[in-house]
XYZ file of C-alpha atoms in Angstrom:
481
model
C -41.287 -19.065 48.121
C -44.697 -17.865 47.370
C -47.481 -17.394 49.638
C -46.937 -18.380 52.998
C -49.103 -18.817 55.951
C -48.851 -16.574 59.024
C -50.010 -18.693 62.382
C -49.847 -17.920 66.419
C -49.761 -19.454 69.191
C -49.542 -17.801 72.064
C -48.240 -19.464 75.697
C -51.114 -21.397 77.114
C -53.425 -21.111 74.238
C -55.244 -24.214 73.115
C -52.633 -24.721 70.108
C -49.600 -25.070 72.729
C -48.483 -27.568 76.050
C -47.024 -25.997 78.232
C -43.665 -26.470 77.416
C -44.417 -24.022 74.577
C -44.535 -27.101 72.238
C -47.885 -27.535 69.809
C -50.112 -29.423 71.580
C -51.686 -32.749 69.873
C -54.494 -32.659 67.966
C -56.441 -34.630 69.495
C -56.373 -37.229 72.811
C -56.830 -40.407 70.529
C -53.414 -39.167 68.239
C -50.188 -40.872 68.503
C -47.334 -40.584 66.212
C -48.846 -42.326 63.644
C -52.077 -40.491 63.479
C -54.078 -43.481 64.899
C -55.203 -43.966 68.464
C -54.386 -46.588 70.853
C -57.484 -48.756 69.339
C -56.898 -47.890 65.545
C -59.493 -45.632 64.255
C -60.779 -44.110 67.167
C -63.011 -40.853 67.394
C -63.773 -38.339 70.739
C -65.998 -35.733 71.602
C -65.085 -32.313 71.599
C -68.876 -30.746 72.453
C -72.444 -32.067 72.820
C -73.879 -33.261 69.394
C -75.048 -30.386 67.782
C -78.565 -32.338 66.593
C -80.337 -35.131 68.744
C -80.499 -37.048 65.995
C -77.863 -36.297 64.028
C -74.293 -38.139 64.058
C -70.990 -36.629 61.808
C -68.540 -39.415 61.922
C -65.073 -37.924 62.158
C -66.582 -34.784 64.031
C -68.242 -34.805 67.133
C -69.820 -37.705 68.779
C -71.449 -37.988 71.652
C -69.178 -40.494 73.115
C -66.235 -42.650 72.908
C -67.201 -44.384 69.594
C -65.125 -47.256 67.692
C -65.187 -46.557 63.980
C -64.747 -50.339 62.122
C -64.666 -50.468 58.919
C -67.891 -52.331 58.688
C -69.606 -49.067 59.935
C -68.084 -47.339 56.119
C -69.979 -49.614 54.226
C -73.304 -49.262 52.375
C -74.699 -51.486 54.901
C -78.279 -50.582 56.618
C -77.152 -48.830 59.454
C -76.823 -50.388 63.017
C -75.236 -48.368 65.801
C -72.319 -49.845 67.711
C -73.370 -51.017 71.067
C -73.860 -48.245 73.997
C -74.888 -45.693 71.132
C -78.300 -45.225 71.297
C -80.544 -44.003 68.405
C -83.511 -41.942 68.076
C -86.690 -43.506 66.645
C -87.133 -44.661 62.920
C -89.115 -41.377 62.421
C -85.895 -39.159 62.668
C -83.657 -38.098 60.144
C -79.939 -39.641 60.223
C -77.904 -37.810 57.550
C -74.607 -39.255 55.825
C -73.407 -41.642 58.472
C -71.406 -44.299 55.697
C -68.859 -44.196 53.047
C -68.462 -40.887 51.404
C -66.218 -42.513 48.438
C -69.181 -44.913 47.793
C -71.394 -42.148 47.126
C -73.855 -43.647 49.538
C -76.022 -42.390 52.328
C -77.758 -45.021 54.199
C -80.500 -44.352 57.216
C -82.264 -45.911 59.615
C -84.120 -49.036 58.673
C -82.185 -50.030 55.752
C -83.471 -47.449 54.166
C -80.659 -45.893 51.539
C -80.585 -43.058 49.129
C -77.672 -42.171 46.521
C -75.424 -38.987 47.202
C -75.369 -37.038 43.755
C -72.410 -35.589 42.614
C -73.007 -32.317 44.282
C -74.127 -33.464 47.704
C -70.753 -36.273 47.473
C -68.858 -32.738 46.776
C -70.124 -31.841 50.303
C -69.784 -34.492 52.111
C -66.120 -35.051 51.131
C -64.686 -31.048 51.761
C -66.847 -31.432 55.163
C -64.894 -34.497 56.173
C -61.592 -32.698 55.060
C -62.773 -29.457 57.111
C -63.151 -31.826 60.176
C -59.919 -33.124 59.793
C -58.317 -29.693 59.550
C -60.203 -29.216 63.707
C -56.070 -28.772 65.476
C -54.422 -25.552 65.902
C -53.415 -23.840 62.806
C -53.737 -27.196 61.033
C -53.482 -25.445 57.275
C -50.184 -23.951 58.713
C -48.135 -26.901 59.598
C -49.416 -28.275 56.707
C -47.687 -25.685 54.482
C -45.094 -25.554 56.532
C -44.044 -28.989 56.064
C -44.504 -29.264 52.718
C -42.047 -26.138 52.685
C -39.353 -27.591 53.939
C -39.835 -31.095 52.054
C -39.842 -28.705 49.015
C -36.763 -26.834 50.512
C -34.712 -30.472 51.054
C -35.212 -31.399 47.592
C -34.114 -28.260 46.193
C -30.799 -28.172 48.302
C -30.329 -32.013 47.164
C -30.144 -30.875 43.798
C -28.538 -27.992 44.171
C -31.133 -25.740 42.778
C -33.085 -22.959 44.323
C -37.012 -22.531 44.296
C -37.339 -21.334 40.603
C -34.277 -23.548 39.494
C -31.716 -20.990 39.591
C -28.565 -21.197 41.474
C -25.232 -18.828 41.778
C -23.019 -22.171 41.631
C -23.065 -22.516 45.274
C -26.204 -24.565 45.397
C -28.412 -21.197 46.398
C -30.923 -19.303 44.823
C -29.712 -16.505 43.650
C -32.819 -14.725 42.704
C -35.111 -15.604 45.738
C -36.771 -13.151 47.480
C -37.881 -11.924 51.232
C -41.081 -14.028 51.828
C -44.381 -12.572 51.015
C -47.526 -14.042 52.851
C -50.971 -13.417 51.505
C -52.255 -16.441 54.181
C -53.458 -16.226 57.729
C -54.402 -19.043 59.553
C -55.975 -18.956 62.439
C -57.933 -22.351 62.513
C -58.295 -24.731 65.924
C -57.471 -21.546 68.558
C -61.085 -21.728 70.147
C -61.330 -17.883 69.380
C -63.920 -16.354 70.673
C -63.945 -12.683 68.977
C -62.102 -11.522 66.191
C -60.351 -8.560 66.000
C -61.551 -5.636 63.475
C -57.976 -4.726 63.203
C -56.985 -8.325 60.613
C -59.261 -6.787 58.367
C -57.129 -4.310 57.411
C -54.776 -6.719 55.351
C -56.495 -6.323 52.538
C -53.899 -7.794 50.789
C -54.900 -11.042 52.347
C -56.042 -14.176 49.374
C -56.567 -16.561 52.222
C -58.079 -16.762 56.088
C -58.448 -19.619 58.025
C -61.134 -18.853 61.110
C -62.211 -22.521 60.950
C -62.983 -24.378 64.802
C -63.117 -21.525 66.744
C -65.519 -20.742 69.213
C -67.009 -17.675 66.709
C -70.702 -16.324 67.353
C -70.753 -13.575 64.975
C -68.189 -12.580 62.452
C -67.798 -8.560 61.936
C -69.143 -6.600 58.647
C -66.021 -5.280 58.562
C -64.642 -8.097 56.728
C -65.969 -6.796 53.852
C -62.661 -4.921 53.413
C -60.986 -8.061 52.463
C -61.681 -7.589 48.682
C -58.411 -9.718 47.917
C -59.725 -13.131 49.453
C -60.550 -16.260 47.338
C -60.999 -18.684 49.906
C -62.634 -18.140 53.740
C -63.074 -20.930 56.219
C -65.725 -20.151 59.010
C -66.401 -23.916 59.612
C -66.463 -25.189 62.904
C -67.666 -22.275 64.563
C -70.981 -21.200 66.157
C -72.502 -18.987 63.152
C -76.167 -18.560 63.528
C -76.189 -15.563 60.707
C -73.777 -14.483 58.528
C -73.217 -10.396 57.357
C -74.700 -9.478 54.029
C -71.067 -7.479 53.166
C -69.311 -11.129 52.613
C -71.175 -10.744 49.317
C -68.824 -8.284 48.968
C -65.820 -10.124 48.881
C -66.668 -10.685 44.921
C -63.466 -12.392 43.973
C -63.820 -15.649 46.230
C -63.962 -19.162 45.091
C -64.129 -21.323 47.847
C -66.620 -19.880 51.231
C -66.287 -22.884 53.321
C -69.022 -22.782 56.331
C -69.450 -26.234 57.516
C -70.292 -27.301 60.832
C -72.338 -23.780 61.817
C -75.778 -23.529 63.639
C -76.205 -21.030 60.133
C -80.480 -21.677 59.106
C -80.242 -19.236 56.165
C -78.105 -17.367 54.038
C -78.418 -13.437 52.612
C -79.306 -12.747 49.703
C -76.529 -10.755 48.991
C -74.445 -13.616 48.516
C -75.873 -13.463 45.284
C -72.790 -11.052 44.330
C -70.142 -14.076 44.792
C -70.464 -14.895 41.104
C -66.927 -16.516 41.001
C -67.768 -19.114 43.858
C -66.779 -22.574 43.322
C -67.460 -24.140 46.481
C -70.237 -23.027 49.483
C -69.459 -25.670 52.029
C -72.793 -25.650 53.832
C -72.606 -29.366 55.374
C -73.785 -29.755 59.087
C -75.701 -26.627 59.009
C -79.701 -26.667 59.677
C -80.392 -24.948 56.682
C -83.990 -23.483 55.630
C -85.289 -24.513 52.191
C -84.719 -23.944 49.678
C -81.075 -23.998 49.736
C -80.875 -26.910 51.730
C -82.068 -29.314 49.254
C -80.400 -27.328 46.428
C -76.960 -27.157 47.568
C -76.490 -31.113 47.582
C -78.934 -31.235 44.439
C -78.125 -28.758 42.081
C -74.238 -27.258 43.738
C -72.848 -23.765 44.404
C -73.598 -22.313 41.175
C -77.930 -23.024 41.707
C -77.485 -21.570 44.893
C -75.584 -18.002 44.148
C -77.913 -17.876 40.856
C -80.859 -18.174 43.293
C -79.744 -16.357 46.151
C -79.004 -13.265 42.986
C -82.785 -13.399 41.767
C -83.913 -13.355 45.163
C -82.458 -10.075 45.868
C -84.080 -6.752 46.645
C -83.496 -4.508 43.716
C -81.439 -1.402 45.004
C -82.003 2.735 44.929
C -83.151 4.013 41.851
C -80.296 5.450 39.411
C -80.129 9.242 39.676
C -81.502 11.158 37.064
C -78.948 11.875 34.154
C -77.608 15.859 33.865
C -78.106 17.638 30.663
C -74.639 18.827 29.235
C -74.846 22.534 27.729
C -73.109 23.191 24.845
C -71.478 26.936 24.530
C -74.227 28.355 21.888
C -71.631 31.335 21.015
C -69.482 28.808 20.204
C -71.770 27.517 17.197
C -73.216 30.740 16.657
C -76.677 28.951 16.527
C -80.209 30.442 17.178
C -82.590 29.087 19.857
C -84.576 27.911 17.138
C -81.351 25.755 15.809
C -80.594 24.335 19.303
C -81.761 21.014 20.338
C -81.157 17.786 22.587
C -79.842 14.336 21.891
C -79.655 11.478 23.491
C -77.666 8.617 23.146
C -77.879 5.415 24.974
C -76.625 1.295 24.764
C -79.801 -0.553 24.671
C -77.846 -3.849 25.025
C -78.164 -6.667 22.577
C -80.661 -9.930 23.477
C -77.833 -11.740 22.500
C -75.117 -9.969 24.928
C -77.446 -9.790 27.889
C -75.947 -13.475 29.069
C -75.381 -14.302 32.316
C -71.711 -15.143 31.663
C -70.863 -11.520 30.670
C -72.690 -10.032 33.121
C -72.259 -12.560 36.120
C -73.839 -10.016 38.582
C -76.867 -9.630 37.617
C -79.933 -11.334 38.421
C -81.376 -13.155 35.530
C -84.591 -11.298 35.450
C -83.226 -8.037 35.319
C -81.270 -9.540 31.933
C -84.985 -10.504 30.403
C -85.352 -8.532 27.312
C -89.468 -8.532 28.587
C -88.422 -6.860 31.277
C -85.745 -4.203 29.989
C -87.734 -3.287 26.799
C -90.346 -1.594 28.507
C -87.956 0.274 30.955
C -85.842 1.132 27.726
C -89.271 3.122 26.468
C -89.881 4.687 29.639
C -86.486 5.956 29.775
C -86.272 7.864 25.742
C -89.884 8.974 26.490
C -89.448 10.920 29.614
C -85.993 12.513 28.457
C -87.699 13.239 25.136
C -85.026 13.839 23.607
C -85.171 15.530 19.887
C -82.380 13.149 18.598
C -81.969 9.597 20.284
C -79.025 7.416 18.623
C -79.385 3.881 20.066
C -76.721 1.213 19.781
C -77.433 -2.529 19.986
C -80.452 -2.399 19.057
C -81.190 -6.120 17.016
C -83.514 -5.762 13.667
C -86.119 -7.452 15.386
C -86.688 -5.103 18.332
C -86.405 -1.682 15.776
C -89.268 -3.351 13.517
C -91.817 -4.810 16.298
C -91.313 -2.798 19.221
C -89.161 0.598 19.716
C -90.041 2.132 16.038
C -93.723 1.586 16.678
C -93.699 2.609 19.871
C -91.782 5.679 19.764
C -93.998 6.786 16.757
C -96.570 6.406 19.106
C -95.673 7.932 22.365
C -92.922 10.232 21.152
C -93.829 11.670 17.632
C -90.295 9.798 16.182
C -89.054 8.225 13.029
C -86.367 6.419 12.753
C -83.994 4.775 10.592
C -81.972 1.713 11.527
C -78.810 -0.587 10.080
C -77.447 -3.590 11.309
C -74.217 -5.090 11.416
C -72.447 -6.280 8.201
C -73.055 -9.719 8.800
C -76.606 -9.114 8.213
C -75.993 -9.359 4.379
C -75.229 -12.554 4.126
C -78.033 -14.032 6.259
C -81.774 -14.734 5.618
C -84.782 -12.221 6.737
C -85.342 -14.324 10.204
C -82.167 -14.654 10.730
C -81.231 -10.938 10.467
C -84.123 -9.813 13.093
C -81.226 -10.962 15.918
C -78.055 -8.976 14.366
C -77.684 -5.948 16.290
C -76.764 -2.318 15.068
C -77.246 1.325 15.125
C -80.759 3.307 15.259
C -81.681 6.847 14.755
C -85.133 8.094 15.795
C -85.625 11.939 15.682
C -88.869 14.152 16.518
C -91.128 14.076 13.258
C -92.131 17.101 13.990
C -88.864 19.254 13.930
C -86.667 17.568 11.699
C -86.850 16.202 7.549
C -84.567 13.269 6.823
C -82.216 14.517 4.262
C -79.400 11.240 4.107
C -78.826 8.149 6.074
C -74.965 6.550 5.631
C -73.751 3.272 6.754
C -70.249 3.366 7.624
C -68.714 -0.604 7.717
C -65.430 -0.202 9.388
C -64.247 -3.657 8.047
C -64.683 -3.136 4.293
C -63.174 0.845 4.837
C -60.176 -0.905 6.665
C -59.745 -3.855 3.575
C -60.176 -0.870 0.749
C -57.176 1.169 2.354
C -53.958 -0.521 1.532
C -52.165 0.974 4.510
C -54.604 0.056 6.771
C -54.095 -3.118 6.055
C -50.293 -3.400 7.414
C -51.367 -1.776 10.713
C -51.449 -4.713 13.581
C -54.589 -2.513 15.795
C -56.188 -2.789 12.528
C -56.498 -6.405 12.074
C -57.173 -6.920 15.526
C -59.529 -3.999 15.911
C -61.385 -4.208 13.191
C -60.792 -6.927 10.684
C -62.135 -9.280 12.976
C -65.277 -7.550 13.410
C -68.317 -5.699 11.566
C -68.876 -3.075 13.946
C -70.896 0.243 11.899
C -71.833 3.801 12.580
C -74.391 5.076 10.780
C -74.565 8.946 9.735
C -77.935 10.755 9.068
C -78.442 14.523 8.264
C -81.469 15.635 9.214
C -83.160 19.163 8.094
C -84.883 21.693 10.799
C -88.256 22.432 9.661
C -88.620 26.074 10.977
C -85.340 27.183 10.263
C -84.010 25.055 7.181
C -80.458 24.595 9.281
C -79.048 21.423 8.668
């Protein structure tokens, strides 16, 4: 059956009567989902902003919705609602599927794709407000699922024994809690140790503060906090790197950390009906989810410094070399322009990516190693001829030799500054270049017959131009090689 939800209700809570039945969702339901006077609307709470009114959440009064109030009209409250001066702000108050949001005064403006994308999961999070709505939900549609099957005679996956039942089904797994409409006050640190968990539902509690500890989670891809009373959130939920939906409406939240930055797989940041600071509370409806985590990423605080790197010792017995034949190399990834996208490396703020801003660090890092020998991979034609070879020459007494890729044959001079490949700088001073090699794994591979019939081969290497490059170098003092 899947994933199923896990919901309860215990005796007297809001979610039951007290027969022990689930209680309606709200005073204005009937059977049909309607109230007594059609589409009718109560108040839970206060309005959470003087001047603000969220049709189909909370209102400060018995309202009647019309449907001449979901229109792109100019706006004109219904009579015994007052309204605050023209001078206020009156957010979405008319038809979400019309894309428009009109204010006071006639005065309209036109909901962009990204704000419409709020303002239509916030209406669906304020109609998910009863007890372990999400639940029932699933539930039903389980057992609709379930009638079907047995009509047919098949099981879930379409297999049957001949008896009409599923041979190959299995005990029920549930990865989903919800815990939505209970009007819970504190959450217990002990759910956060089903870290097998994809899904939680904490949406219309009565939540002030939601634990660190749900960092553990690492398994979640969607979290609904909405309807709560969030003023901050923890900095670890940007730890919980493999979500897609973070759904937060309806909170008193005013700004969010910047750690969130680390949610690089987010889809959907469901910040409606929050008083949000700006930046991020004109870029959310502006821009989307993706503008926000990008900004929230460059805006945060670079962490500790990396440790310093350990010399490894080589046995010299082993080699039977001199201290005059010993010496140190260093070998490093310099990372290509070209790879250094944020798509391949989705954590990592776009500044730190710059190539202005790594090159520099790159020199700082061979120079105080000072390394005799320093083989550098991805390292693009461009950046050996204008920037490291000079440089190093400079501050580090090196020469160098360099090769790129194999593509670079077939390409013009500009074009082969941005091909990456393999340099070689060594101290001028203790070494003579003797003989530089190119190795081209492709054209060794297409030479060698039965290379040719191996299937890691073609994938490997075929489809690729990867090199190494070779160079024997001469010590000065002692003539070793």
């Amino acid at each position: 059956m899947g994933a199923q939800f896990f919901s309860y209700n215990p005796p007297g809570s809001p979610g039951t009567s007290a027969n022990g039945s689930p209680a309606p969702s709200s005073p204005s339901m009937n059977g049909t989902g309607y109230g007594p006077h059609g589409h009718q609307m109560y108040a839970t709470t206060a309005p959470r902003f003087s001047n603000q009114l969220h049709f189909g959440a909370k209102l400060p009064a018995h309202v009647q919705l019309n449907h001449s109030m979901l229109t792109a009209s100019p706006y004109q409250p219904p009579m015994g609602l007052s309204t605050h001066p023209a001078t206020s702000s009156m957010p979405a108050t008319n038809s979400v599927s019309a894309g428009v949001v009109a204010g006071v005064n006639g005065q309209m403006t036109i909901a962009g794709p990204h704000h419409q994308k709020q303002l239509e999961a916030a209406q669906l999070s304020r109609q998910a407000a009863s007890p372990h709505h999400h639940a029932r939900v699933a539930a039903a549609a389980s057992r609709t699922s379930a009638l079907t099957a047995a009509n047919s005679g098949a099981g879930a996956d379409g297999q049957t024994d001949g008896s009409g039942t599923n041979s190959g089904a299995k005990a029920s797994e549930w990865t989903i809690v919800d815990l939505g409409g209970m009007q819970i006050k504190n959450v217990s640190k002990e759910l956060f140790r089903y870290s097998f968990l994809t899904t939680l539902y904490l949406n219309h509690n009565a939540l002030h503060f939601i634990p660190p500890e749900i960092s553990r989670l690492r398994s979640l891809t969607l979290l609904d906090i909405s309807g709560n009373k969030l003023t901050a959130l923890p900095p670890e939920l940007g730890m919980l790197v493999l979500l897609r939906e973070l759904l937060m409406f309806d909170n008193e939240i005013t700004f969010l950390p910047a750690e969130f930055g680390g949610l690089c797989m987010l889809e959907t940041l469901g910040l409606e009906g929050n008083p949000l600071n700006e930046p991020i509370a004109s870029m959310i409806q502006n821009e989307g989810t993706t503008a926000v985590i990008s900004y929230l990423r460059d805006t945060c605080p670079a962490g500790p410094e990396p440790a310093d790197r350990e010399w490894i010792s080589l046995e010299e017995d082993a080699y039977g070399s001199t201290p005059n034949d010993s010496f140190t190399i260093m070998t490093y990834n310099a990372l290509s322009e070209r790879y250094a996208t944020a798509q391949a490396h989705p954590h990592t703020p776009s500044w730190a990516l710059s190539w202005d801003y790594r090159k520099g660090l790159l020199l700082q890092e061979f120079l105080n190693y000072n390394a005799d020998i320093l083989c550098v991979q991805e390292v693009e034609g461009g950046q050996f001829e204008e920037y490291f070879r000079e440089q190093l020459a400079q501050h580090g007494e090196y020469e160098g030799v360099f090769s790129p890729k194999s593509r670079a044959r077939t390409m013009t001079e500009s074009e082969r500054k941005i091909v990456d490949g393999c340099a070689t700088f060594y101290k001028s001073s203790k070494f003579t270049l003797i003989e530089k090699h190119t190795v081209e794994f492709q054209q060794i591979a297409m030479q060698r017959p039965e290379l040719r019939k191996s299937e890691d081969m073609l994938n490997r290497v075929m489809l690729k131009d990867n090199i190494a490059v070779i160079v024997l170098l001469e010590n000065k003092e002692t003539g070793g090689r």
